[in-house]
């Protein structure tokens, strides 16, 4: 049973435009949400996170939006750059155990110059 | 600051053989994680150590997988005997504090192919 879903395996965006990556979750106990970025042959690196008490968190070109009622979050990248081409994992962890991170299957983003 | 080190980077073995992976976490990180990432899926936690003690190994297939972190620093994950479905990337991660998920730092992983 997949608790964190990323229904788009891949996404292509033109350089300079907005990239929107979506994520849905099923477990209402999830309290903390994260996005990781992964380049080929490298391990995932933490990108941005959001607590369930917020609905938006922004860090430079990256913004994460959380809609708790819909159990949905999204990552916006504006403007998109070719260096953003990578696999993006949505992840979540419960309040009872923040270190128990559950990852989604990932979305491969290609930013076309 | 040196990152999480893993070796080997790639390994090809036949089914029923054994294999071992090594991980050296970031210096001072007390918590160490082993994840399995099958192609097309996200990383799945296999085992978590706090210093040299096991915190969670509920998803570790204990009939064939074992892991140790004897001195609370580096760690070894072993598979014996390997099955075709064990083909995956094995990621090691570490964190300074156990309850800060955003501070999990990942190594480059070991890509295992079982033929």
Coordinates of N, CA, C and O in Angstrom, one line a residue, chain A residues 2 6 32-34 36 38 40-46 48-49 87 89 93 95-106, chain B residues 9-10 31 33 35 37 40-45 48 55-56 59 89 91 98-109 111:
Chain A
X2 N 0.8 2.0 -1.1 CA 1.7 3.2 -1.2 C 1.1 4.3 -0.4 O 0.0 4.9 -0.8
X6 N 3.2 9.8 -6.2 CA 3.6 10.8 -7.1 C 3.1 10.2 -8.5 O 3.8 9.3 -9.0
X32 N 4.9 15.9 8.8 CA 6.1 16.6 8.3 C 6.3 16.1 6.9 O 6.4 14.9 6.6
X33 N 6.5 17.0 5.9 CA 6.7 16.6 4.5 C 8.0 17.2 4.0 O 8.3 18.4 4.3
X34 N 8.6 16.5 3.1 CA 9.9 16.9 2.6 C 9.9 16.6 1.1 O 9.2 15.7 0.5
X36 N 13.0 15.7 -1.7 CA 14.4 15.4 -2.0 C 14.7 15.5 -3.5 O 13.8 15.2 -4.3
X38 N 17.4 14.2 -6.5 CA 18.4 13.2 -6.8 C 18.9 13.2 -8.2 O 18.1 13.1 -9.2
X40 N 21.5 11.5 -11.1 CA 22.0 10.2 -11.4 C 23.3 9.9 -10.7 O 24.2 10.7 -10.6
X41 N 23.4 8.7 -10.2 CA 24.6 8.2 -9.5 C 25.0 8.9 -8.2 O 26.1 8.9 -7.7
X42 N 24.0 9.7 -7.7 CA 24.2 10.4 -6.4 C 23.1 10.0 -5.5 O 22.0 9.6 -5.9
X43 N 23.3 10.2 -4.2 CA 22.2 10.0 -3.3 C 21.3 11.2 -3.2 O 21.6 12.3 -3.7
X44 N 20.0 11.0 -2.7 CA 19.1 12.1 -2.6 C 19.6 13.2 -1.7 O 20.3 12.9 -0.7
X45 N 19.3 14.4 -2.0 CA 19.7 15.5 -1.1 C 18.4 16.3 -0.8 O 17.5 16.5 -1.6
X46 N 18.4 16.7 0.5 CA 17.2 17.4 1.0 C 17.1 18.7 0.3 O 18.0 19.5 0.0
X48 N 13.6 20.9 0.4 CA 12.7 21.8 1.2 C 11.7 21.0 2.0 O 11.4 19.8 1.6
X49 N 11.2 21.5 3.0 CA 10.2 20.8 3.9 C 9.1 21.7 4.3 O 9.2 22.9 4.2
X87 N 15.5 13.7 -10.4 CA 14.4 13.0 -9.9 C 14.0 13.7 -8.6 O 14.9 13.9 -7.7
X89 N 11.8 13.4 -5.2 CA 11.0 12.5 -4.3 C 10.3 13.3 -3.3 O 10.8 14.2 -2.6
X93 N 6.7 12.1 7.1 CA 7.0 11.4 8.3 C 5.9 11.7 9.3 O 5.4 12.8 9.3
X95 N 4.3 12.4 13.1 CA 4.7 13.2 14.3 C 5.3 12.3 15.4 O 6.2 12.7 16.1
X96 N 4.8 11.1 15.5 CA 5.2 10.2 16.5 C 6.7 9.7 16.3 O 7.3 9.3 17.2
X97 N 7.1 9.9 15.0 CA 8.5 9.4 14.7 C 9.0 10.1 13.4 O 8.9 9.5 12.3
X98 N 9.5 11.3 13.6 CA 9.9 12.1 12.5 C 11.0 11.4 11.6 O 11.2 11.8 10.5
X99 N 11.8 10.5 12.2 CA 12.8 9.9 11.5 C 12.3 8.8 10.6 O 13.1 8.3 9.8
X100 N 11.1 8.4 10.7 CA 10.5 7.3 9.8 C 10.0 8.0 8.6 O 8.8 8.2 8.4
X101 N 10.9 8.2 7.6 CA 10.5 8.9 6.4 C 10.0 8.0 5.4 O 10.7 7.0 5.1
X102 N 8.8 8.2 4.8 CA 8.3 7.4 3.8 C 8.4 8.2 2.5 O 7.9 9.3 2.3
X103 N 9.0 7.5 1.5 CA 9.3 8.2 0.2 C 8.2 7.8 -0.8 O 7.8 6.7 -0.9
X104 N 7.9 8.7 -1.7 CA 7.1 8.4 -2.9 C 8.0 7.9 -4.0 O 9.3 7.8 -3.8
X105 N 7.5 7.5 -5.1 CA 8.3 6.8 -6.2 C 9.1 7.8 -7.0 O 10.0 7.4 -7.8
X106 N 8.9 9.1 -6.9 CA 9.7 10.1 -7.6 C 9.1 10.5 -8.9 O 8.3 9.8 -9.5
Chain B
X9 N 30.6 0.9 -5.3 CA 29.6 1.6 -6.0 C 28.7 0.7 -6.8 O 27.5 1.0 -7.0
X10 N 29.3 -0.3 -7.3 CA 28.5 -1.3 -8.2 C 28.9 -2.7 -7.8 O 30.1 -2.9 -7.5
X31 N 23.0 8.6 14.2 CA 22.0 7.8 13.6 C 22.4 7.4 12.1 O 22.8 8.2 11.4
X33 N 21.1 5.0 8.7 CA 20.0 4.3 8.0 C 20.5 3.5 6.8 O 21.4 4.0 6.1
X35 N 18.8 2.1 3.3 CA 17.5 2.1 2.5 C 17.8 1.2 1.3 O 18.9 1.1 0.8
X37 N 16.4 1.0 -2.6 CA 15.6 1.7 -3.7 C 15.6 0.8 -4.9 O 16.6 0.7 -5.6
X40 N 12.3 2.6 -10.1 CA 11.0 3.1 -10.2 C 10.3 3.3 -8.9 O 9.1 3.8 -8.9
X41 N 10.9 3.1 -7.8 CA 10.3 3.3 -6.5 C 11.2 4.2 -5.7 O 12.3 4.5 -6.0
X42 N 10.6 4.7 -4.6 CA 11.4 5.5 -3.7 C 12.2 4.7 -2.7 O 11.9 3.5 -2.6
X43 N 13.1 5.3 -2.0 CA 13.9 4.5 -1.0 C 13.0 4.0 0.1 O 12.0 4.7 0.5
X44 N 13.2 2.8 0.5 CA 12.5 2.1 1.6 C 13.5 1.8 2.7 O 14.5 1.1 2.5
X45 N 13.1 2.2 3.9 CA 14.0 2.0 5.1 C 14.1 0.5 5.3 O 13.1 -0.2 5.5
X48 N 17.6 1.0 10.9 CA 18.1 2.2 11.5 C 18.8 1.9 12.7 O 18.4 1.2 13.6
X55 N 17.5 0.6 16.1 CA 16.2 1.3 16.5 C 15.0 0.7 15.8 O 14.0 0.5 16.4
X56 N 15.2 0.3 14.5 CA 14.1 -0.2 13.8 C 14.6 -1.1 12.7 O 15.4 -0.7 11.8
X59 N 11.5 -3.7 8.6 CA 11.3 -4.0 7.2 C 12.6 -4.7 6.6 O 12.7 -4.8 5.4
X89 N 19.3 -0.3 -5.7 CA 20.4 0.6 -5.1 C 20.2 0.6 -3.6 O 19.1 0.8 -3.1
X91 N 21.1 2.4 -0.3 CA 21.5 3.8 0.1 C 21.8 3.8 1.6 O 21.0 3.2 2.4
X98 N 18.4 12.2 15.9 CA 17.5 11.1 15.4 C 16.2 11.7 14.9 O 15.6 11.2 13.9
X99 N 15.7 12.8 15.5 CA 14.3 13.2 15.2 C 14.2 14.4 14.2 O 13.3 15.1 14.2
X100 N 15.3 14.6 13.5 CA 15.3 15.7 12.5 C 15.3 15.0 11.1 O 16.4 14.8 10.6
X101 N 14.2 14.8 10.4 CA 14.2 14.1 9.2 C 15.0 14.8 8.1 O 15.5 14.2 7.2
X102 N 14.9 16.2 8.2 CA 15.6 16.9 7.1 C 17.1 16.9 7.2 O 17.8 17.4 6.3
X103 N 17.6 16.3 8.2 CA 19.0 16.2 8.3 C 19.6 14.9 8.0 O 20.7 14.5 8.4
X104 N 18.8 14.1 7.2 CA 19.4 12.8 6.7 C 20.2 13.1 5.5 O 19.7 13.6 4.5
X105 N 21.5 12.7 5.6 CA 22.4 12.9 4.5 C 22.7 11.6 3.9 O 23.1 10.6 4.6
X106 N 22.5 11.5 2.6 CA 22.6 10.2 1.9 C 24.0 10.1 1.2 O 24.6 11.0 0.7
X107 N 24.4 8.8 1.2 CA 25.6 8.5 0.4 C 25.2 8.3 -1.1 O 24.0 8.3 -1.4
X108 N 26.2 8.0 -2.0 CA 25.9 7.8 -3.4 C 25.2 6.5 -3.7 O 24.6 6.3 -4.8
X109 N 25.2 5.5 -2.8 CA 24.6 4.3 -3.0 C 25.4 3.2 -3.6 O 26.5 3.5 -4.2
X111 N 24.9 0.1 -6.3 CA 23.9 -0.5 -7.2 C 24.2 -2.0 -7.3 O 25.3 -2.4 -7.8

